Tab-separated table of C-alpha atoms and ligand atoms in Angstrom:
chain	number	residue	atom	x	y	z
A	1250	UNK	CA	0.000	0.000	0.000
A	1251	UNK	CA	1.340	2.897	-0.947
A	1252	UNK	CA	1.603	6.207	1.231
A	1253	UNK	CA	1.330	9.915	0.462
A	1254	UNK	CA	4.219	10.667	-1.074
A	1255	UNK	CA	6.064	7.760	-1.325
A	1256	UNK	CA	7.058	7.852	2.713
A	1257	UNK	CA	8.140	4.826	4.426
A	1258	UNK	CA	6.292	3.163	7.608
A	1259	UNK	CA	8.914	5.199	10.159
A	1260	UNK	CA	9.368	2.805	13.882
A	1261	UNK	CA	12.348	5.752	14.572
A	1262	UNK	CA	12.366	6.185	18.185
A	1263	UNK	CA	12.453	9.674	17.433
A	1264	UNK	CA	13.152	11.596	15.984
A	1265	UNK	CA	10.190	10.548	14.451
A	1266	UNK	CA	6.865	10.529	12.029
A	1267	UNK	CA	5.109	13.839	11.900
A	1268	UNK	CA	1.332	14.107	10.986
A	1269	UNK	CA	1.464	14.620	7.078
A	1270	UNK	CA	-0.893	17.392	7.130
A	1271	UNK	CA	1.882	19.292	9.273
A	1272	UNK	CA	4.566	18.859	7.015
A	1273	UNK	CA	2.193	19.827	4.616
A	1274	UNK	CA	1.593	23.453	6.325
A	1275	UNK	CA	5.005	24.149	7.456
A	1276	UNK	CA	5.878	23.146	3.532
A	1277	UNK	CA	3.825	26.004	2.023
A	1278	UNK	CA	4.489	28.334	4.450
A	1279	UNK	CA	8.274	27.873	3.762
A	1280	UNK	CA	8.862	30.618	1.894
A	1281	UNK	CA	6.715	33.056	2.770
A	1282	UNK	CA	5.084	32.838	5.714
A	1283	UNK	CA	1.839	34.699	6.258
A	1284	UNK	CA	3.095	37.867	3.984
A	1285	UNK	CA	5.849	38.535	6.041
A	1286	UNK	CA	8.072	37.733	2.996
A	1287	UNK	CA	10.181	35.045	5.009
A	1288	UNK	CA	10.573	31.687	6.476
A	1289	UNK	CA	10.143	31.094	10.039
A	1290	UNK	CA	13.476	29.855	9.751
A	1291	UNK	CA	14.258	33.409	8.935
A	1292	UNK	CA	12.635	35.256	11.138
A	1293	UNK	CA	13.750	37.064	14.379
A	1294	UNK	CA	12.546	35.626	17.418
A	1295	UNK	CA	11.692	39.227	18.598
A	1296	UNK	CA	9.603	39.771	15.504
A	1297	UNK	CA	5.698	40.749	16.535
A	1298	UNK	CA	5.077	37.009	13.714
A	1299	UNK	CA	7.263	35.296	15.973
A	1300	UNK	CA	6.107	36.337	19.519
A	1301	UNK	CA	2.049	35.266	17.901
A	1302	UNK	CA	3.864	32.072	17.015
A	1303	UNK	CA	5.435	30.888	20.299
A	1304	UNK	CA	2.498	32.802	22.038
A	1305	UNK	CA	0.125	30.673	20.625
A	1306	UNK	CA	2.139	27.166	20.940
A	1307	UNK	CA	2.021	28.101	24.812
A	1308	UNK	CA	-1.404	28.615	25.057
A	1309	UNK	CA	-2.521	25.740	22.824
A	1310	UNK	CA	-0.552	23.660	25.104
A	1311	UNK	CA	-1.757	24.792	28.174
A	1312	UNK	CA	-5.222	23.767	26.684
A	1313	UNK	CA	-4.302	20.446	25.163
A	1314	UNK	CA	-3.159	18.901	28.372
A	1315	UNK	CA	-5.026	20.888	30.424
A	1316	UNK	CA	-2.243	22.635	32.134
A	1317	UNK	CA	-3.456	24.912	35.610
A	1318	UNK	CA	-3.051	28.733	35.616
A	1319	UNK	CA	-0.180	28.334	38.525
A	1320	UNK	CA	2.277	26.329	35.961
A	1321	UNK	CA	4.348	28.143	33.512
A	1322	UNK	CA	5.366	26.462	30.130
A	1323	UNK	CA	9.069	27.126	29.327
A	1324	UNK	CA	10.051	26.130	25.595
A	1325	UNK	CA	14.266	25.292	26.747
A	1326	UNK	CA	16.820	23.916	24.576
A	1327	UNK	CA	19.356	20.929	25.298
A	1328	UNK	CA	16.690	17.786	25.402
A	1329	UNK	CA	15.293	15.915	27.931
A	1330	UNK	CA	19.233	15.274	28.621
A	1331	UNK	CA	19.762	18.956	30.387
A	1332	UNK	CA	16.788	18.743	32.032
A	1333	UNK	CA	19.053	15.231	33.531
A	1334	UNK	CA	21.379	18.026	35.192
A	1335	UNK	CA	19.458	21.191	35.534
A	1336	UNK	CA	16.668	19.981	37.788
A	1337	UNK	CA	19.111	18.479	40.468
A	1338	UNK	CA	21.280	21.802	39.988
A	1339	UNK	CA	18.037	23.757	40.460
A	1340	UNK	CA	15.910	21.628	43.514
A	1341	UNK	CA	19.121	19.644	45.349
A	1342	UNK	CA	22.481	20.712	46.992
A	1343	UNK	CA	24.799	19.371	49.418
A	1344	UNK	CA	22.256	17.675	52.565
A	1345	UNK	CA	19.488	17.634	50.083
A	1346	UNK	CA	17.933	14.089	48.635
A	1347	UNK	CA	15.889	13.480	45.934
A	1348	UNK	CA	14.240	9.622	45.486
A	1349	UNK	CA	14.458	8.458	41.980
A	1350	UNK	CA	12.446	5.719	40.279
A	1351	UNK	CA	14.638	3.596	37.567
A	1352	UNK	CA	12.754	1.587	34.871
A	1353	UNK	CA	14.978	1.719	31.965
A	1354	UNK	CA	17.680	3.552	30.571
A	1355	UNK	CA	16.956	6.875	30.814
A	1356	UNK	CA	15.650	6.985	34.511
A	1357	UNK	CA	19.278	5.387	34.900
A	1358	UNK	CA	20.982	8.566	33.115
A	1359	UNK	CA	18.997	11.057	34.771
A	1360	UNK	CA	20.580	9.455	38.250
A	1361	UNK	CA	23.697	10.127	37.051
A	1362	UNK	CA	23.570	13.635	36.824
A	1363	UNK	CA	21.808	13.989	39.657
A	1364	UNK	CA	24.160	12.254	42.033
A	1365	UNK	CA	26.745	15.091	40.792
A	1366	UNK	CA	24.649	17.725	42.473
A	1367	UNK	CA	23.358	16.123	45.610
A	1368	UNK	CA	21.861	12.493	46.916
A	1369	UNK	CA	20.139	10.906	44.562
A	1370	UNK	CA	18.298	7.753	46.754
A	1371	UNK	CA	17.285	5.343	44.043
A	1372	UNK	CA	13.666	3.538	45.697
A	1373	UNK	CA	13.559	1.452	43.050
A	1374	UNK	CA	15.262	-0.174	40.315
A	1375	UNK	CA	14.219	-2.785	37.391
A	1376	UNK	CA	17.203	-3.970	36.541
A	1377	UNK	CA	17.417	-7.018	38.161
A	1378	UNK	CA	14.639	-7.769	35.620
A	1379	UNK	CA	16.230	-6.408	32.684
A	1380	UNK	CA	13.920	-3.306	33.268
A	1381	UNK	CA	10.409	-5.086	32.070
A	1382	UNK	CA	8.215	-3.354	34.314
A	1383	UNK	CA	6.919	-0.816	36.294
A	1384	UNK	CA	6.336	-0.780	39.912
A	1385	UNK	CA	2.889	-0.442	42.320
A	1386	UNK	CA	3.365	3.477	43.078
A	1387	UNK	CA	3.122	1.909	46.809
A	1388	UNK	CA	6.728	1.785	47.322
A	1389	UNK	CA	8.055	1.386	50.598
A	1390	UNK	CA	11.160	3.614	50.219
A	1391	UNK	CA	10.102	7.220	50.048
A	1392	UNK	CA	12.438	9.380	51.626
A	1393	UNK	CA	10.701	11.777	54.108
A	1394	UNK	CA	11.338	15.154	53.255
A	1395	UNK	CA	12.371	14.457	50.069
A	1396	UNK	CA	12.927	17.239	47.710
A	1397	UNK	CA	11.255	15.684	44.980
A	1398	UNK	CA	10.563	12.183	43.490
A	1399	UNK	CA	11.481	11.822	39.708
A	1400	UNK	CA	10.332	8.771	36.989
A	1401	UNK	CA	9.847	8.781	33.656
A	1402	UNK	CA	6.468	8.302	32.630
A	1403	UNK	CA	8.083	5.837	29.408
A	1404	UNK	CA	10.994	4.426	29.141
A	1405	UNK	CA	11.723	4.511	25.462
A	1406	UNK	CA	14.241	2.118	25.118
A	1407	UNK	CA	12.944	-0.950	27.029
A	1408	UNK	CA	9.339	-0.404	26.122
A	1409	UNK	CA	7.224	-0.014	29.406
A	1410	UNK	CA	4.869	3.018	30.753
A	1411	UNK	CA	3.596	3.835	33.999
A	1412	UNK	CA	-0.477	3.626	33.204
A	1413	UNK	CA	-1.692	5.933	36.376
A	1414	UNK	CA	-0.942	9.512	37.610
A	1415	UNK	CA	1.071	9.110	40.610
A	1416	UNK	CA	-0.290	10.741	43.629
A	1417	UNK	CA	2.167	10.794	45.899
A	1418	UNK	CA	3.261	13.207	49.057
A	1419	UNK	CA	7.025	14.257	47.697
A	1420	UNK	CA	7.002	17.124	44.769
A	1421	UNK	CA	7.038	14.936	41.642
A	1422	UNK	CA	9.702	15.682	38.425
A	1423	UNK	CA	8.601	13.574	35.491
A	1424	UNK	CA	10.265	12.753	32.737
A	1425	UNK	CA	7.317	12.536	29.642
A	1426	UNK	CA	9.590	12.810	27.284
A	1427	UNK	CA	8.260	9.999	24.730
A	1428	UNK	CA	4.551	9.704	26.030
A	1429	UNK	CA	3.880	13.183	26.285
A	1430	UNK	CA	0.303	14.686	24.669
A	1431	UNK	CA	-0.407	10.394	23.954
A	1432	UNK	CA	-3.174	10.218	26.635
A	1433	UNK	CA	-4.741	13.297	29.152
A	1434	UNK	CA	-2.758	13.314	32.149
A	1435	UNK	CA	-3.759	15.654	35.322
A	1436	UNK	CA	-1.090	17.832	35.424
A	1437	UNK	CA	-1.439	18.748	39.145
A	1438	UNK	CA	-0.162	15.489	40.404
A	1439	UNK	CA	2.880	16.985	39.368
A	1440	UNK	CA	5.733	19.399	40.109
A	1441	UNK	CA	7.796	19.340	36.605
A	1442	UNK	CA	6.875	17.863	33.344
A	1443	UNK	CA	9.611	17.730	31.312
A	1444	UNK	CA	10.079	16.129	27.404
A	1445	UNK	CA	12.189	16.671	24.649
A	1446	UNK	CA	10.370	17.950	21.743
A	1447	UNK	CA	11.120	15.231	19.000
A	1448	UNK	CA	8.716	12.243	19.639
A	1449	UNK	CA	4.979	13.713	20.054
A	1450	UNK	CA	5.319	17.324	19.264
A	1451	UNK	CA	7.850	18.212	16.222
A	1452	UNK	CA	10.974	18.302	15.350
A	1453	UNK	CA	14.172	17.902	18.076
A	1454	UNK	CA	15.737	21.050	19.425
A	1455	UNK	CA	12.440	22.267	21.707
A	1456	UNK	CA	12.599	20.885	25.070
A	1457	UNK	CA	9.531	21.664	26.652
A	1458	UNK	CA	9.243	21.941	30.512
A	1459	UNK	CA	6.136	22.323	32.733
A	1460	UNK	CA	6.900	23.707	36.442
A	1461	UNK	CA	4.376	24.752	39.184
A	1462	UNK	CA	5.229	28.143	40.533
A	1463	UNK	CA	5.278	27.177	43.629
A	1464	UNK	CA	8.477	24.792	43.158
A	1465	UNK	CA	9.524	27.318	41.215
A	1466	UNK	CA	9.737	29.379	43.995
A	1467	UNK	CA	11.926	26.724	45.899
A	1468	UNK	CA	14.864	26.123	43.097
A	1469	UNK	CA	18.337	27.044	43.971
A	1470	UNK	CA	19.537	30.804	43.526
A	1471	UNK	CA	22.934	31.684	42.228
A	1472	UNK	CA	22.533	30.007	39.086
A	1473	UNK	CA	23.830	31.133	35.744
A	1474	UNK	CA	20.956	32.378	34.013
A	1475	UNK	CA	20.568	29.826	31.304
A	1476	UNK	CA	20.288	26.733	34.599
A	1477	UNK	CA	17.848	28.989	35.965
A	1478	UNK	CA	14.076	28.228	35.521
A	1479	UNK	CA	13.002	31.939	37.005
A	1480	UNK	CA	15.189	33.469	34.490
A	1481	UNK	CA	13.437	31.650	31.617
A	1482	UNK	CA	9.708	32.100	33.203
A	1483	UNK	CA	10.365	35.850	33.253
A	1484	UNK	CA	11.953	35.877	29.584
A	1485	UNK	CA	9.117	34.122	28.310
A	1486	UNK	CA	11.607	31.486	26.831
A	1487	UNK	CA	13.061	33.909	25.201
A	1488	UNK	CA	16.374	34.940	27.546
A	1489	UNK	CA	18.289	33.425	24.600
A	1490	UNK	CA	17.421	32.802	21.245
A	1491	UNK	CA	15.002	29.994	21.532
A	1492	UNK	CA	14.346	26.886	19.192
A	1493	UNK	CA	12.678	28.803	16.495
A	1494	UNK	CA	11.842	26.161	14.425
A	1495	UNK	CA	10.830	23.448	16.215
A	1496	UNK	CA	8.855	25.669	18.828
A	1497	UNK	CA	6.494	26.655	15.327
A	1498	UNK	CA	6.249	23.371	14.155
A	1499	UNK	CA	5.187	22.681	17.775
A	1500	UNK	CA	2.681	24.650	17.762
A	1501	UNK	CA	1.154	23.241	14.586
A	1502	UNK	CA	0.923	20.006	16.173
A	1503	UNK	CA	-0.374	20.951	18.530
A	1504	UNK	CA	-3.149	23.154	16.309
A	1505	UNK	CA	-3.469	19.887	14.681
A	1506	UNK	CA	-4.233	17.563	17.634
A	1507	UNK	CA	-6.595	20.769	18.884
A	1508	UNK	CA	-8.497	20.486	15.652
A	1509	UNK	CA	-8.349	16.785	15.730
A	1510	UNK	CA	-9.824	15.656	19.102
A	1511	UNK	CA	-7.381	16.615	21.593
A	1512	UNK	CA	-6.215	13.977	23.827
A	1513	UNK	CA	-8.564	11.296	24.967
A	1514	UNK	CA	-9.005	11.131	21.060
A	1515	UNK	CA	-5.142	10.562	20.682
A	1516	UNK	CA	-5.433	7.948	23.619
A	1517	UNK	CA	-8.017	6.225	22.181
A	1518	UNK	CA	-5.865	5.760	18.621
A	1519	UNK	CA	-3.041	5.092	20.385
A	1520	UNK	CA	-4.389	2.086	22.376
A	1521	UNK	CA	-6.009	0.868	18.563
A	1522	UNK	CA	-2.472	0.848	17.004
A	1523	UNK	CA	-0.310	-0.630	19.889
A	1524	UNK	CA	-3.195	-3.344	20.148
A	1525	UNK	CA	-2.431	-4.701	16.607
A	1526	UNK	CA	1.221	-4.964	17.564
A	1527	UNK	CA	0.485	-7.098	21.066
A	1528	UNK	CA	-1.875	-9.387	19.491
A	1529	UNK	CA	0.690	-10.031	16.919
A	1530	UNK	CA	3.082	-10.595	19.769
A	1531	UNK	CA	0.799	-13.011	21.289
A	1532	UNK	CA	-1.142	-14.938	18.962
A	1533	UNK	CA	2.655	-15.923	17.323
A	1534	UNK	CA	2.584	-19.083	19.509
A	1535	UNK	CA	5.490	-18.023	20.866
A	1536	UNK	CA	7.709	-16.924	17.714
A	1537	UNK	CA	7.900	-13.319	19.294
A	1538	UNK	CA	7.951	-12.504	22.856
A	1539	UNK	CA	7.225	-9.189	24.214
A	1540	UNK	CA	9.719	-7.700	26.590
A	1541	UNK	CA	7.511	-5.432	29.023
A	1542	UNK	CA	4.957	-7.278	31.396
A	1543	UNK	CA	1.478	-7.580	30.391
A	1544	UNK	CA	0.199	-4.132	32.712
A	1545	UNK	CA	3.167	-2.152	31.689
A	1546	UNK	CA	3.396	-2.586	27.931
A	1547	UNK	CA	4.010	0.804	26.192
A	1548	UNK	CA	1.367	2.117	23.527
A	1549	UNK	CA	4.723	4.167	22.439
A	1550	UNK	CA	7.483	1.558	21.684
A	1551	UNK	CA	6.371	-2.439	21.089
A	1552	UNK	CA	9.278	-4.058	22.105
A	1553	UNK	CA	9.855	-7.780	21.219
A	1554	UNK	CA	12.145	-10.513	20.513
A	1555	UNK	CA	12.528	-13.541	17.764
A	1556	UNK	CA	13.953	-17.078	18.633
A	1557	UNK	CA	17.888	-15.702	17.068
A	1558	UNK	CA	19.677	-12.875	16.530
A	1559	UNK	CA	19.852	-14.309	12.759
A	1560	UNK	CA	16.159	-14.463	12.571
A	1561	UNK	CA	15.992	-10.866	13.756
A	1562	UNK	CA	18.583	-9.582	11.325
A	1563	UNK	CA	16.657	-11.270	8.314
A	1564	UNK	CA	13.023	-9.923	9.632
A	1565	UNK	CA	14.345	-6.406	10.022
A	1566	UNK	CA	16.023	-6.808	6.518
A	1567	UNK	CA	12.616	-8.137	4.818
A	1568	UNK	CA	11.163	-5.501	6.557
A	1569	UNK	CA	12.759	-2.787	4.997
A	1570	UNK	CA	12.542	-4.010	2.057
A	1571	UNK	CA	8.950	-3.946	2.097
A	1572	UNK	CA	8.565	-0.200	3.232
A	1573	UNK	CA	9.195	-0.448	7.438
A	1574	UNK	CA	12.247	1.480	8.633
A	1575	UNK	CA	13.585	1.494	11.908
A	1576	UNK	CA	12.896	-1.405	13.370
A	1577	UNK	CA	15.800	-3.231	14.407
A	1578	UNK	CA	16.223	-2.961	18.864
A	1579	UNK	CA	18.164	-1.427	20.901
A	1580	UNK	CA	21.353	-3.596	21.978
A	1581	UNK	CA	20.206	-3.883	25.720
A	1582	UNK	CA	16.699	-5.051	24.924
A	1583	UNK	CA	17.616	-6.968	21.428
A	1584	UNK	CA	15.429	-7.755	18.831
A	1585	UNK	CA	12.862	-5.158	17.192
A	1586	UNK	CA	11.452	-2.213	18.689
A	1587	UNK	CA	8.830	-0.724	16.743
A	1588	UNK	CA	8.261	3.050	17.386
A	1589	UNK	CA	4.476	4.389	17.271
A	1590	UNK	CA	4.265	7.611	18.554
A	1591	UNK	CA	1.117	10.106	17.913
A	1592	UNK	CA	1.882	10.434	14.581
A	1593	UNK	CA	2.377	7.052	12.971
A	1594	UNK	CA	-0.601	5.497	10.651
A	1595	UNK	CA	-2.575	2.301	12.106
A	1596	UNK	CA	-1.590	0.946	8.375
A	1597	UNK	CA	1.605	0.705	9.667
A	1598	UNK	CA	0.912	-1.408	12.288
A	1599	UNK	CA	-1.303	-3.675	10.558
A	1600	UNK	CA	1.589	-4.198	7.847
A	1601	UNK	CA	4.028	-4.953	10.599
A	1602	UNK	CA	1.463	-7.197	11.785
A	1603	UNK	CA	0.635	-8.878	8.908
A	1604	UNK	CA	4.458	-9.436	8.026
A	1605	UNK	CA	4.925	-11.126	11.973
A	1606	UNK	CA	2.315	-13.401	10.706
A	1607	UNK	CA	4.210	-14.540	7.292
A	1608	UNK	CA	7.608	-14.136	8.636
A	1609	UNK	CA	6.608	-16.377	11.655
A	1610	UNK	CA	4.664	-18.938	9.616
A	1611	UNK	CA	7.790	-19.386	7.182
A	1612	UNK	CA	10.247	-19.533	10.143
A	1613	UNK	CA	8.772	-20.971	12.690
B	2094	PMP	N1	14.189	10.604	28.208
B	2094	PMP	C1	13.523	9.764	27.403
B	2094	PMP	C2	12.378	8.971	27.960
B	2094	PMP	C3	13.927	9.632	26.074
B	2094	PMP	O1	13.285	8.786	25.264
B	2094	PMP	C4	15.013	10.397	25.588
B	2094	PMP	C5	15.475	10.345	24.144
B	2094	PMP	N2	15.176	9.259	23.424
B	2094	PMP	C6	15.675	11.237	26.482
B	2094	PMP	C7	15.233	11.340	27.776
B	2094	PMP	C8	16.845	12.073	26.033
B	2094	PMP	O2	16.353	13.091	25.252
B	2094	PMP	P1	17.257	14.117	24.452
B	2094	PMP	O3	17.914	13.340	23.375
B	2094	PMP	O4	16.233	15.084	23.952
B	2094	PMP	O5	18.206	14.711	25.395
């Protein structure tokens, strides 16, 4: 089946698919955009164009996931990765703790830069399980007084999601950086939202981070400006130049989902597409086995394995060939990982199904 303009099926963990009819509108608006006789590419970020576009992205935001008055939206640069160091340089210090959750990989990494800047007391860690599921949020190992507990909401890499809100005592820093805008959330169970902007909302280089003024209030002083949160919240985003680019295209996504059902819409397709891929999984008879536990599977990233690393190399090859890129795992996990964020077309998942099916029937 072919697809508009000849695109491929894209599992990229991101950056990833955009919606077509985005590409479309940031394509004609490439050269000219809205009579001011230049790209947004172009454009200076001080421009009255420019201060309606990241104006708008804001406020759409704040209404897509239903963000409360006392939160600010920042639009930062450096990916989910800065946000690693900057919100232990902002809320910890030396005598200050902060409880960290670990499911996969990047709960891991966002330890390590935390331990630089004060005690980071992992509560709990998956790895003894090779990081296939997610824990009851009734953990025993809070820290009282605890400045703040950070998880991530989806770890990309392994394939499993926290399904609930947490609602727990400690401030809570969350990193949403590939599940973010996939399913309504309620924001005020939280502290900090944090994502990158390249899975669910556009293009990489916007890091968008949701903080609640009154943690705000607490973070560190004596920061240089760019680790500073206040600094940004006062500039508007715009202390530095910001992401241009990706903050509009942003923004059109977000227009897009807006126009398109907002989020319990987006849920809704999500859970349609990542079903396909699960039943796949397990009506194979046991050719493919998924790597999250039942409960925790992602609706983001289908992780799963063949019986050899031989099978897996010819699958991803035949794959390809037949229009589905990006499939091949990440080392830690093996096998295939197939990425289906927002964006990505159920047709996509039924051909990946439909090729389990043949590929397991021939080689099984
Ligand atoms: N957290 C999660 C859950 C991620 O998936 C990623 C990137 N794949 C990161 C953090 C790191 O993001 P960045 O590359 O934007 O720094």
């Amino acid at each position: 089946m072919s697809q508009p303009y000849n695109r491929v099926f894209n599992f990229s963990a991101g950056p990833c698919t955009l919606p077509v009819e985005v590409l479309e509108e940031a394509r004609d608006d490439l050269m000219n955009y809205k009579g001011t006789g230049m790209s947004v590419m172009e454009m200076s970020h001080r421009s009255k164009a420019y201060e309606r576009i990241i104006g708008e992205a804001e406020q759409d935001l704040r209404q897509l996931l239903n963000v409360p008055a006392d939160y600010k939206i920042l639009f930062l640069q450096g990916g989910a990765s800065l946000q690693f160091a900057n919100i232990p340089m902002a809320f910890l210090g030396q005598g200050k703790t902060a409880d960290y959750i670990v499911t996969g990989a990047w709960g891991k990494k966002a330890v390590e830069s935390a331990k630089i800047y004060g005690t980071a007391n992992v509560i709990y860690d998956a790895k003894g399980e090779n990081y296939n599921h997610t824990p009851d949020w009734n953990l025993p190992k809070f820290t009282d007084g605890a400045e703040y507990v950070h998880f991530t909401t989806n770890e990309t890499i392994q394939g499993v999601q926290f399904k609930d809100d947490p609602n727990l005592s400690s401030p809570v820093v969350c990193d949403m950086s590939s599940d973010i805008l996939s399913r309504p959330v309620d924001v005020s169970k939280y502290q900090v939202i944090y994502a990158g902007a390249q899975k669910n909302m556009g293009p990489a280089g916007a890091t968008v981070v949701i903080l609640r003024d009154s943690m705000l209030a607490r973070a560190n002083e004596g920061l240089a400006p760019m680790f500073d949160y206040r600094v940004h919240a006062e500039n508007g985003s715009m202390y530095n130049t910001p992401a241009c680019w990706s903050i509009y295209v942003c923004g059109l996504v977000y227009k897009f989902m807006l126009r398109n059902g907002g989020l319990a819409a987006q849920k809704q397709q999500c859970e349609a597409k990542a079903k396909v891929l699960y039943d796949a999984i397990d009506s194979s008879g046991g050719f493919f086995t998924g790597h999250a536990m039942e409960g925790c599977r992602s609706l983001m990233n289908v992780t799963f394995t063949l019986p050899s690393e031989e099978l897996t190399n010819t699958f991803v090859k035949e794959t390809e060939a037949a229009g589905m890129d990006g499939l091949k795992g990440h080392r830690s996990v093996g096998g295939c990982r197939a990425s289906i964020y927002n964006a990505f077309p159920i047709e996509g998942c039924e051909a990946l199904a439909a090729a389990m099916k043949d590929f397991a029937a021939r080689n099984g």
